[in-house]
mmCIF file of C-alpha atoms in Angstrom:
data_model
loop_
_atom_site.group_PDB
_atom_site.id
_atom_site.type_symbol
_atom_site.label_atom_id
_atom_site.label_comp_id
_atom_site.label_asym_id
_atom_site.label_seq_id
_atom_site.Cartn_x
_atom_site.Cartn_y
_atom_site.Cartn_z
ATOM 1 C CA MET A 1 132.005 -6.969 58.733
ATOM 2 C CA GLY A 2 128.579 -7.273 59.681
ATOM 3 C CA GLU A 3 127.256 -10.971 59.807
ATOM 4 C CA LYS A 4 125.461 -12.009 57.376
ATOM 5 C CA THR A 5 121.557 -12.737 57.323
ATOM 6 C CA ILE A 6 120.425 -15.958 57.074
ATOM 7 C CA PHE A 7 116.857 -16.118 56.215
ATOM 8 C CA VAL A 8 115.049 -19.530 56.926
ATOM 9 C CA ASN A 9 112.700 -21.361 54.535
ATOM 10 C CA SER A 10 109.812 -23.367 55.711
ATOM 11 C CA HIS A 11 109.786 -25.387 53.010
ATOM 12 C CA ASP A 12 113.384 -26.572 53.688
ATOM 13 C CA VAL A 13 112.389 -27.797 57.139
ATOM 14 C CA PHE A 14 110.706 -31.494 57.969
ATOM 15 C CA CYS A 15 108.485 -31.096 60.142
ATOM 16 C CA ASP A 16 107.654 -34.675 61.672
ATOM 17 C CA ALA A 17 106.102 -36.264 64.895
ATOM 18 C CA GLU A 18 109.508 -36.903 66.213
ATOM 19 C CA TYR A 19 110.186 -33.302 65.166
ATOM 20 C CA SER A 20 107.135 -31.832 67.425
ATOM 21 C CA THR A 21 108.572 -33.970 70.729
ATOM 22 C CA TRP A 22 111.929 -33.037 70.689
ATOM 23 C CA LEU A 23 110.223 -28.690 70.634
ATOM 24 C CA GLU A 24 107.654 -29.776 73.854
ATOM 25 C CA SER A 25 110.561 -31.102 75.519
ATOM 26 C CA LEU A 26 112.805 -28.425 74.270
ATOM 27 C CA LYS A 27 109.999 -26.059 75.620
ATOM 28 C CA GLN A 28 109.067 -28.012 78.698
ATOM 29 C CA SER A 29 113.245 -27.137 80.019
ATOM 30 C CA TYR A 30 113.203 -23.781 79.502
ATOM 31 C CA ARG A 31 109.831 -23.286 81.053
ATOM 32 C CA THR A 32 111.737 -25.229 84.107
ATOM 33 C CA ALA A 33 115.102 -23.235 83.463
ATOM 34 C CA GLN A 34 112.726 -20.040 84.094
ATOM 35 C CA ILE A 35 110.812 -21.161 86.968
ATOM 36 C CA ASN A 36 114.339 -22.393 88.459
ATOM 37 C CA ALA A 37 116.026 -19.027 87.713
ATOM 38 C CA ALA A 38 113.149 -16.754 89.241
ATOM 39 C CA LEU A 39 113.365 -19.348 92.618
ATOM 40 C CA LYS A 40 116.842 -18.650 92.666
ATOM 41 C CA THR A 41 116.271 -15.124 92.513
ATOM 42 C CA ASN A 42 113.929 -15.248 95.571
ATOM 43 C CA PHE A 43 115.894 -16.928 97.224
ATOM 44 C CA GLU A 44 119.239 -14.642 97.152
ATOM 45 C CA LYS A 45 116.967 -12.081 97.779
ATOM 46 C CA LEU A 46 115.801 -13.704 101.108
ATOM 47 C CA LYS A 47 119.171 -14.290 101.861
ATOM 48 C CA TRP A 48 119.910 -10.570 101.611
ATOM 49 C CA TYR A 49 116.811 -9.343 103.310
ATOM 50 C CA TRP A 50 117.310 -11.955 106.782
ATOM 51 C CA ASN A 51 121.411 -11.063 106.427
ATOM 52 C CA MET A 52 119.835 -7.041 106.564
ATOM 53 C CA GLY A 53 118.448 -7.693 109.487
ATOM 54 C CA GLY A 54 120.130 -9.263 111.453
ATOM 55 C CA ASN A 55 123.008 -6.367 111.117
ATOM 56 C CA LEU A 56 120.180 -4.320 111.958
ATOM 57 C CA VAL A 57 119.346 -6.231 115.188
ATOM 58 C CA ASN A 58 123.158 -7.251 115.613
ATOM 59 C CA LYS A 59 124.836 -3.492 115.275
ATOM 60 C CA LYS A 60 121.976 -2.258 117.383
ATOM 61 C CA ALA A 61 121.728 0.293 114.805
ATOM 62 C CA GLU A 62 118.844 2.275 116.654
ATOM 63 C CA GLU A 63 121.325 2.644 119.629
ATOM 64 C CA ARG A 64 124.330 3.375 117.396
ATOM 65 C CA TRP A 65 123.269 5.802 115.200
ATOM 66 C CA GLY A 66 119.699 7.017 116.237
ATOM 67 C CA ASN A 67 116.223 6.398 115.575
ATOM 68 C CA GLY A 68 116.153 7.599 111.720
ATOM 69 C CA VAL A 69 118.950 5.473 110.866
ATOM 70 C CA VAL A 70 116.778 2.639 109.104
ATOM 71 C CA GLU A 71 114.428 5.492 107.061
ATOM 72 C CA GLN A 72 118.780 7.202 105.758
ATOM 73 C CA VAL A 73 119.973 3.463 105.260
ATOM 74 C CA SER A 74 116.668 3.716 103.681
ATOM 75 C CA LEU A 75 117.169 6.471 101.553
ATOM 76 C CA ASP A 76 121.129 5.513 101.194
ATOM 77 C CA LEU A 77 120.630 2.066 99.732
ATOM 78 C CA GLN A 78 117.816 3.755 97.176
ATOM 79 C CA ALA A 79 120.697 5.914 96.059
ATOM 80 C CA GLU A 80 122.899 3.653 94.883
ATOM 81 C CA PHE A 81 120.223 1.206 93.437
ATOM 82 C CA PRO A 82 117.402 3.627 92.305
ATOM 83 C CA ASN A 83 115.850 0.619 90.210
ATOM 84 C CA SER A 84 115.893 -1.434 93.035
ATOM 85 C CA LYS A 85 112.674 -2.738 94.563
ATOM 86 C CA GLY A 86 112.149 -3.461 98.383
ATOM 87 C CA LEU A 87 114.562 -1.179 99.748
ATOM 88 C CA SER A 88 112.115 1.251 101.388
ATOM 89 C CA ALA A 89 112.003 2.109 104.829
ATOM 90 C CA ASP A 90 108.807 0.037 106.090
ATOM 91 C CA ASN A 91 110.426 -3.034 104.609
ATOM 92 C CA LEU A 92 113.564 -2.451 106.086
ATOM 93 C CA TRP A 93 111.487 -3.256 109.183
ATOM 94 C CA ALA A 94 110.051 -5.783 107.828
ATOM 95 C CA MET A 95 113.315 -7.645 107.534
ATOM 96 C CA LYS A 96 114.198 -6.773 111.448
ATOM 97 C CA ARG A 97 110.691 -8.208 112.551
ATOM 98 C CA TRP A 98 111.606 -10.958 110.359
ATOM 99 C CA TYR A 99 114.831 -12.004 111.524
ATOM 100 C CA SER A 100 113.693 -11.858 115.043
ATOM 101 C CA PHE A 101 110.422 -13.432 115.036
ATOM 102 C CA TYR A 102 112.470 -16.478 114.253
ATOM 103 C CA VAL A 103 116.200 -16.362 115.828
ATOM 104 C CA GLU A 104 114.174 -15.269 119.535
ATOM 105 C CA LYS A 105 112.513 -18.937 119.081
ATOM 106 C CA ILE A 106 115.733 -20.538 117.813
ATOM 107 C CA LYS A 107 117.228 -20.113 121.389
ATOM 108 C CA ASP A 108 114.671 -21.798 122.790
ATOM 109 C CA GLU A 109 115.857 -25.352 124.156
ATOM 110 C CA LYS A 110 112.626 -26.653 124.026
ATOM 111 C CA LEU A 111 112.815 -26.018 120.467
ATOM 112 C CA VAL A 112 116.054 -28.113 119.131
ATOM 113 C CA ARG A 113 113.251 -30.551 117.303
ATOM 114 C CA SER A 114 111.672 -27.432 115.271
ATOM 115 C CA VAL A 115 115.252 -25.512 115.154
ATOM 116 C CA GLN A 116 116.392 -29.153 112.920
ATOM 117 C CA GLU A 117 113.000 -29.245 111.078
ATOM 118 C CA LEU A 118 113.307 -25.899 109.767
ATOM 119 C CA TYR A 119 117.554 -26.029 109.103
ATOM 120 C CA ASN A 120 117.410 -29.673 108.268
ATOM 121 C CA SER A 121 120.110 -30.008 110.590
ATOM 122 C CA ASP A 122 121.794 -28.415 113.697
ATOM 123 C CA CYS A 123 121.975 -23.880 113.154
ATOM 124 C CA GLN A 124 124.693 -22.479 112.552
ATOM 125 C CA VAL A 125 125.977 -18.523 113.693
ATOM 126 C CA THR A 126 128.125 -16.807 110.938
ATOM 127 C CA VAL A 127 130.959 -14.748 111.797
ATOM 128 C CA ASP A 128 130.020 -11.102 111.767
ATOM 129 C CA GLY A 129 127.650 -12.789 114.856
ATOM 130 C CA ILE A 130 124.195 -13.228 112.418
ATOM 131 C CA VAL A 131 122.476 -16.852 112.964
ATOM 132 C CA GLN A 132 122.372 -19.048 109.409
ATOM 133 C CA PHE A 133 119.688 -18.455 107.073
ATOM 134 C CA PRO A 134 116.889 -20.775 106.783
ATOM 135 C CA GLU A 135 117.127 -22.258 103.364
ATOM 136 C CA LEU A 136 113.286 -23.445 103.962
ATOM 137 C CA LEU A 137 112.609 -19.129 104.116
ATOM 138 C CA GLY A 138 113.467 -18.995 101.011
ATOM 139 C CA LEU A 139 111.588 -21.225 98.991
ATOM 140 C CA ILE A 140 108.353 -18.701 99.446
ATOM 141 C CA PRO A 141 107.715 -15.541 98.278
ATOM 142 C CA TRP A 142 108.744 -12.521 100.687
ATOM 143 C CA GLY A 143 104.530 -11.906 101.526
ATOM 144 C CA HIS A 144 104.399 -15.214 102.272
ATOM 145 C CA ASN A 145 106.694 -15.274 105.065
ATOM 146 C CA LEU A 146 105.692 -11.983 106.419
ATOM 147 C CA ASP A 147 101.795 -12.965 106.547
ATOM 148 C CA ILE A 148 103.471 -16.183 109.052
ATOM 149 C CA ILE A 149 105.500 -14.440 110.880
ATOM 150 C CA ARG A 150 102.560 -11.658 111.251
ATOM 151 C CA LEU A 151 99.856 -14.184 111.725
ATOM 152 C CA THR A 152 101.515 -17.500 114.167
ATOM 153 C CA ALA A 153 102.807 -17.527 117.620
ATOM 154 C CA SER A 154 105.403 -20.612 117.130
ATOM 155 C CA LEU A 155 107.920 -21.475 115.708
ATOM 156 C CA PRO A 156 105.890 -25.486 114.607
ATOM 157 C CA GLU A 157 103.318 -23.085 113.419
ATOM 158 C CA ALA A 158 105.121 -21.647 111.141
ATOM 159 C CA ILE A 159 107.209 -24.313 109.826
ATOM 160 C CA PHE A 160 103.649 -25.928 109.627
ATOM 161 C CA TYR A 161 102.421 -23.012 107.169
ATOM 162 C CA ILE A 162 106.142 -22.287 105.431
ATOM 163 C CA LYS A 163 105.729 -26.285 104.714
ATOM 164 C CA LYS A 164 102.036 -26.600 103.632
ATOM 165 C CA THR A 165 102.869 -23.014 101.173
ATOM 166 C CA ILE A 166 105.957 -25.758 99.599
ATOM 167 C CA GLN A 167 103.560 -28.893 99.169
ATOM 168 C CA GLU A 168 100.441 -27.638 98.420
ATOM 169 C CA GLY A 169 101.352 -24.194 96.092
ATOM 170 C CA TRP A 170 99.576 -21.862 97.933
ATOM 171 C CA LYS A 171 98.730 -18.297 96.737
ATOM 172 C CA ARG A 172 99.153 -15.481 98.671
ATOM 173 C CA THR A 173 96.024 -16.052 99.231
ATOM 174 C CA VAL A 174 94.818 -18.679 100.231
ATOM 175 C CA LEU A 175 97.669 -18.497 102.506
ATOM 176 C CA GLN A 176 95.873 -14.951 104.173
ATOM 177 C CA ARG A 177 92.747 -17.613 104.424
ATOM 178 C CA TYR A 178 94.160 -20.674 106.132
ATOM 179 C CA LEU A 179 95.970 -18.698 108.350
ATOM 180 C CA GLU A 180 92.772 -16.693 109.429
ATOM 181 C CA GLU A 181 91.472 -20.246 109.545
ATOM 182 C CA ARG A 182 93.785 -21.180 112.290
ATOM 183 C CA LEU A 183 94.460 -24.289 109.641
ATOM 184 C CA TYR A 184 97.582 -25.744 111.910
ATOM 185 C CA GLU A 185 94.994 -26.117 114.963
ATOM 186 C CA LYS A 186 93.105 -28.161 113.230
ATOM 187 C CA GLN A 187 95.668 -30.202 111.740
ATOM 188 C CA ASN A 188 95.372 -32.973 113.404
ATOM 189 C CA GLY A 189 93.643 -34.796 110.944
ATOM 190 C CA ALA A 190 90.263 -37.134 111.929
ATOM 191 C CA ILE A 191 89.775 -38.989 114.052
ATOM 192 C CA ASN A 192 90.945 -43.233 112.194
ATOM 193 C CA ASN A 193 92.132 -46.575 111.890
ATOM 194 C CA PHE A 194 95.150 -45.348 109.388
ATOM 195 C CA LYS A 195 98.030 -46.866 112.324
ATOM 196 C CA GLU A 196 95.983 -49.950 111.823
ATOM 197 C CA GLN A 197 94.175 -50.655 108.690
ATOM 198 C CA LEU A 198 98.228 -49.657 106.448
ATOM 199 C CA PRO A 199 101.178 -49.476 106.160
ATOM 200 C CA VAL A 200 103.055 -47.562 107.825
ATOM 201 C CA LYS A 201 104.281 -44.725 105.356
ATOM 202 C CA GLN A 202 100.946 -44.739 103.886
ATOM 203 C CA ALA A 203 98.966 -44.772 106.759
ATOM 204 C CA GLU A 204 100.793 -41.383 107.316
ATOM 205 C CA LEU A 205 100.210 -39.882 104.206
ATOM 206 C CA VAL A 206 96.810 -40.927 104.289
ATOM 207 C CA GLN A 207 96.744 -39.023 107.691
ATOM 208 C CA GLU A 208 98.421 -35.612 106.738
ATOM 209 C CA ILE A 209 95.678 -35.344 104.157
ATOM 210 C CA THR A 210 92.680 -35.651 106.431
ATOM 211 C CA LYS A 211 91.523 -33.272 108.166
ATOM 212 C CA GLU A 212 89.426 -32.665 111.540
ATOM 213 C CA ASN A 213 87.140 -30.214 110.811
ATOM 214 C CA TYR A 214 86.386 -29.378 106.475
ATOM 215 C CA ASP A 215 84.941 -25.463 107.086
ATOM 216 C CA PHE A 216 81.720 -25.365 104.379
ATOM 217 C CA GLY A 217 81.732 -21.529 104.922
ATOM 218 C CA PHE A 218 81.433 -21.632 101.111
ATOM 219 C CA VAL A 219 77.803 -23.472 101.055
ATOM 220 C CA GLU A 220 75.382 -21.548 101.709
ATOM 221 C CA LEU A 221 71.958 -23.424 102.684
ATOM 222 C CA PRO A 222 67.861 -22.857 104.023
ATOM 223 C CA ALA A 223 67.896 -24.192 107.686
ATOM 224 C CA ASP A 224 66.094 -27.837 107.329
ATOM 225 C CA TYR A 225 68.784 -28.814 104.745
ATOM 226 C CA SER A 226 69.246 -32.038 104.443
ATOM 227 C CA GLU A 227 72.247 -34.133 102.711
ATOM 228 C CA HIS A 228 71.230 -34.403 99.385
ATOM 229 C CA ASN A 229 71.257 -30.883 99.464
ATOM 230 C CA LEU A 230 74.649 -30.718 101.071
ATOM 231 C CA GLU A 231 75.494 -32.505 98.640
ATOM 232 C CA ILE A 232 74.369 -31.188 95.853
ATOM 233 C CA ALA A 233 75.920 -27.343 97.674
ATOM 234 C CA LEU A 234 79.419 -28.595 97.214
ATOM 235 C CA GLU A 235 79.218 -30.339 93.546
ATOM 236 C CA ASN A 236 78.361 -26.930 92.687
ATOM 237 C CA HIS A 237 81.174 -25.983 94.487
ATOM 238 C CA ILE A 238 83.683 -28.478 93.621
ATOM 239 C CA SER A 239 86.382 -26.290 92.422
ATOM 240 C CA ARG A 240 86.172 -24.746 95.706
ATOM 241 C CA PHE A 241 85.286 -28.252 97.782
ATOM 242 C CA LEU A 242 88.897 -29.291 96.576
ATOM 243 C CA MET A 243 90.352 -26.353 97.837
ATOM 244 C CA GLU A 244 88.808 -27.419 100.735
ATOM 245 C CA LEU A 245 89.621 -30.693 100.695
ATOM 246 C CA GLY A 246 93.671 -30.269 99.545
ATOM 247 C CA ASN A 247 95.771 -30.914 96.954
ATOM 248 C CA GLY A 248 96.376 -34.160 94.887
ATOM 249 C CA PHE A 249 91.598 -34.700 95.178
ATOM 250 C CA ALA A 250 90.198 -35.623 91.997
ATOM 251 C CA PHE A 251 86.345 -35.218 92.009
ATOM 252 C CA LEU A 252 85.133 -38.617 89.799
ATOM 253 C CA GLY A 253 81.177 -38.001 90.954
ATOM 254 C CA ARG A 254 78.519 -37.767 92.657
ATOM 255 C CA GLN A 255 76.191 -40.630 93.678
ATOM 256 C CA LYS A 256 78.327 -42.648 92.431
ATOM 257 C CA GLU A 257 76.621 -46.265 91.491
ATOM 258 C CA ILE A 258 78.140 -49.474 92.213
ATOM 259 C CA ILE A 259 76.221 -52.818 91.244
ATOM 260 C CA VAL A 260 76.871 -55.253 94.024
ATOM 261 C CA ASP A 261 74.924 -58.562 93.435
ATOM 262 C CA GLY A 262 72.386 -56.648 91.217
ATOM 263 C CA VAL A 263 71.861 -54.197 93.751
ATOM 264 C CA SER A 264 72.501 -50.873 92.935
ATOM 265 C CA ARG A 265 74.251 -48.689 95.458
ATOM 266 C CA ARG A 266 74.809 -45.289 95.423
ATOM 267 C CA ILE A 267 77.751 -43.691 97.253
ATOM 268 C CA ASP A 268 77.530 -39.715 98.796
ATOM 269 C CA MET A 269 81.026 -37.831 96.615
ATOM 270 C CA LEU A 270 83.593 -40.731 95.209
ATOM 271 C CA PHE A 271 87.393 -38.801 94.339
ATOM 272 C CA TYR A 272 90.550 -40.392 93.585
ATOM 273 C CA HIS A 273 93.889 -39.036 95.148
ATOM 274 C CA VAL A 274 96.749 -38.449 93.446
ATOM 275 C CA ARG A 275 99.648 -38.935 95.384
ATOM 276 C CA LEU A 276 97.821 -41.936 97.135
ATOM 277 C CA HIS A 277 97.472 -43.982 94.101
ATOM 278 C CA CYS A 278 93.631 -44.669 95.708
ATOM 279 C CA TYR A 279 90.145 -44.296 95.784
ATOM 280 C CA ILE A 280 88.583 -42.558 98.832
ATOM 281 C CA VAL A 281 84.685 -43.011 99.722
ATOM 282 C CA VAL A 282 83.422 -39.325 100.938
ATOM 283 C CA GLU A 283 80.036 -40.350 103.004
ATOM 284 C CA LEU A 284 78.256 -36.509 104.459
ATOM 285 C CA LYS A 285 75.812 -36.348 107.263
ATOM 286 C CA ALA A 286 73.666 -32.945 107.946
ATOM 287 C CA VAL A 287 73.315 -34.956 111.435
ATOM 288 C CA ARG A 288 75.740 -35.992 114.667
ATOM 289 C CA PHE A 289 77.665 -38.951 114.068
ATOM 290 C CA GLU A 290 75.579 -42.594 113.825
ATOM 291 C CA PRO A 291 77.875 -45.648 115.026
ATOM 292 C CA GLU A 292 75.711 -47.657 111.952
ATOM 293 C CA PHE A 293 77.384 -45.006 109.732
ATOM 294 C CA ALA A 294 80.583 -46.239 109.879
ATOM 295 C CA GLY A 295 79.438 -50.134 109.223
ATOM 296 C CA LYS A 296 78.166 -48.228 105.647
ATOM 297 C CA LEU A 297 80.173 -46.717 105.071
ATOM 298 C CA ASN A 298 83.220 -50.297 104.957
ATOM 299 C CA PHE A 299 80.364 -51.426 103.378
ATOM 300 C CA TYR A 300 81.060 -48.823 100.492
ATOM 301 C CA VAL A 301 85.548 -48.957 100.820
ATOM 302 C CA ASN A 302 84.475 -53.200 100.360
ATOM 303 C CA ALA A 303 82.250 -52.997 96.836
ATOM 304 C CA VAL A 304 84.808 -50.141 95.835
ATOM 305 C CA ASN A 305 87.605 -52.283 96.604
ATOM 306 C CA ASP A 306 86.660 -55.692 94.568
ATOM 307 C CA ILE A 307 84.985 -53.119 92.127
ATOM 308 C CA LEU A 308 86.722 -50.042 91.189
ATOM 309 C CA LYS A 309 90.009 -50.302 92.288
ATOM 310 C CA GLY A 310 92.787 -52.107 90.076
ATOM 311 C CA GLU A 311 96.136 -53.917 90.331
ATOM 312 C CA GLN A 312 98.471 -50.569 90.436
ATOM 313 C CA ASP A 313 95.776 -48.866 93.075
ATOM 314 C CA ASN A 314 96.164 -48.556 96.471
ATOM 315 C CA PRO A 315 93.757 -49.791 99.740
ATOM 316 C CA THR A 316 90.986 -47.336 99.273
ATOM 317 C CA ILE A 317 90.046 -45.120 101.707
ATOM 318 C CA GLY A 318 86.546 -44.135 103.512
ATOM 319 C CA LEU A 319 85.652 -40.474 104.422
ATOM 320 C CA LEU A 320 82.765 -39.639 106.630
ATOM 321 C CA ILE A 321 81.926 -35.900 107.314
ATOM 322 C CA CYS A 322 79.317 -34.769 109.615
ATOM 323 C CA SER A 323 78.333 -32.286 111.580
ATOM 324 C CA ASP A 324 78.692 -33.542 114.726
ATOM 325 C CA MET A 325 80.414 -36.579 116.899
ATOM 326 C CA LYS A 326 81.571 -37.942 119.778
ATOM 327 C CA GLN A 327 85.278 -38.888 120.084
ATOM 328 C CA THR A 328 84.609 -42.942 122.557
ATOM 329 C CA GLU A 329 81.622 -43.898 119.563
ATOM 330 C CA VAL A 330 83.784 -42.910 116.594
ATOM 331 C CA ARG A 331 86.586 -44.801 117.759
ATOM 332 C CA TYR A 332 84.065 -48.083 119.369
ATOM 333 C CA SER A 333 82.522 -47.991 115.357
ATOM 334 C CA PHE A 334 86.133 -48.401 114.460
ATOM 335 C CA LYS A 335 86.717 -51.644 116.067
ATOM 336 C CA GLY A 336 86.193 -55.134 114.213
ATOM 337 C CA LEU A 337 85.802 -52.681 110.771
ATOM 338 C CA SER A 338 88.967 -54.451 108.049
ATOM 339 C CA THR A 339 89.184 -51.131 106.107
ATOM 340 C CA PRO A 340 91.195 -47.781 106.765
ATOM 341 C CA ILE A 341 88.166 -45.368 107.571
ATOM 342 C CA GLY A 342 88.426 -41.587 108.951
ATOM 343 C CA VAL A 343 85.650 -39.722 110.919
ATOM 344 C CA ALA A 344 85.689 -35.518 110.536
ATOM 345 C CA THR A 345 83.044 -32.804 111.116
ATOM 346 C CA TYR A 346 82.022 -29.638 109.028
ATOM 347 C CA ASP A 347 80.629 -26.703 110.242
ATOM 348 C CA ASN A 348 80.284 -22.665 109.108
ATOM 349 C CA VAL A 349 77.498 -24.014 106.419
ATOM 350 C CA ARG A 350 75.970 -20.177 106.058
ATOM 351 C CA ILE A 351 72.222 -20.142 106.508
ATOM 352 C CA ALA A 352 69.613 -19.113 103.927
ATOM 353 C CA GLU A 353 67.870 -15.908 104.877
ATOM 354 C CA ILE A 354 63.896 -16.705 105.490
ATOM 355 C CA GLU A 355 63.048 -13.862 103.127
ATOM 356 C CA LYS A 356 65.130 -15.468 100.408
ATOM 357 C CA GLU A 357 63.465 -18.972 101.038
ATOM 358 C CA LEU A 358 59.884 -16.883 100.884
ATOM 359 C CA PRO A 359 58.010 -16.261 97.495
ATOM 360 C CA SER A 360 58.047 -12.175 96.455
ATOM 361 C CA VAL A 361 55.101 -10.467 96.351
ATOM 362 C CA GLU A 362 54.772 -11.061 92.831
ATOM 363 C CA GLU A 363 54.918 -14.914 93.628
ATOM 364 C CA LEU A 364 52.068 -14.841 96.380
ATOM 365 C CA GLN A 365 50.035 -13.026 93.649
ATOM 366 C CA GLN A 366 50.418 -15.660 91.047
ATOM 367 C CA ARG A 367 50.159 -18.084 93.501
ATOM 368 C CA ILE A 368 46.668 -16.679 93.946
ATOM 369 C CA LYS A 369 45.730 -16.023 90.851
ATOM 370 C CA GLN A 370 45.903 -19.654 90.048
ATOM 371 C CA LEU A 371 44.034 -20.673 92.909
ATOM 372 C CA GLU A 372 41.338 -18.443 92.041
ATOM 373 C CA SER A 373 41.138 -20.495 88.542
ATOM 374 C CA GLN A 374 41.061 -23.344 89.614
ATOM 375 C CA LEU A 375 38.201 -22.738 92.133
ATOM 376 C CA GLY A 376 36.365 -20.512 89.668
ATOM 377 C CA GLU A 377 36.503 -24.363 87.318
ATOM 378 C CA LYS A 378 34.713 -26.069 90.463
#
């Protein structure tokens, strides 16, 4: 006999707040299971890709079976698994390049520390001579892996982009942009006094979320733009600005008012960092760094600590972003300050074309008519 069909009458179910909460937890756990399943599938696929690349290298396949062996292997595998993707000859060649990129660098004795970071332990070699698959590589998609080996030159640099992709959840287009902008070379962070003013762990975290230079290439301004113009442009492109600042920044406002001894003061831009659990005061300067800028930022950081900071918040951070700076001037300016402050630069602001700044022919004609009318009235 077939199974009996069961009909559920919605009137037989009492859905209260507790049921809704339970249902939401079930939905969330199912979503988590879906994500974990996808990650596991990606990991196992990449592990196979790694071993395939290792086989092509170790067996010296082209020497043994001829120059067309990779294409032949591709055809044979696709014949056996017609519904599987990723078995093209181009992809098999990519697997070989991927494996070779890391194995050649793993063998460098000078990179022992980076190898341990890649494996979270020492590297092992399997029975068939293939170097052990680094699990870190299995935590990002295949396309990301290919972009990293294509646009990086060293093992530390590759590891940097892998970890950033995992930590920040970068999509491939975001990773590609940062690779092309050479983010790794700019990773030293803003010049700062974090180590002197913060606990060691907090100082390390703050150092990680600041940059030495910020790319404002998404902003277009006139040649003689002011700090006010720059602030407005960044606020108008706040999503892009937040992406440039990095993961964890929450925008609280521009020209944020604080009252000190009855006097209104305004902070250029105020943020809260959800990972660091602290306010971040950002001051913008469209000119080169001047020592007095540090004193003003120190004032704002102290004010935010006294007025806005709660008991659960960590100390407020100050970040000054200016068009240029001299490092010695910046370091001298830190002496005597009691607050954690970083100084960085920005570049790549696009200068608006002169034609866009000049009035159109129609606007000029309208202005002439207005002037003629005003003169006629006199």
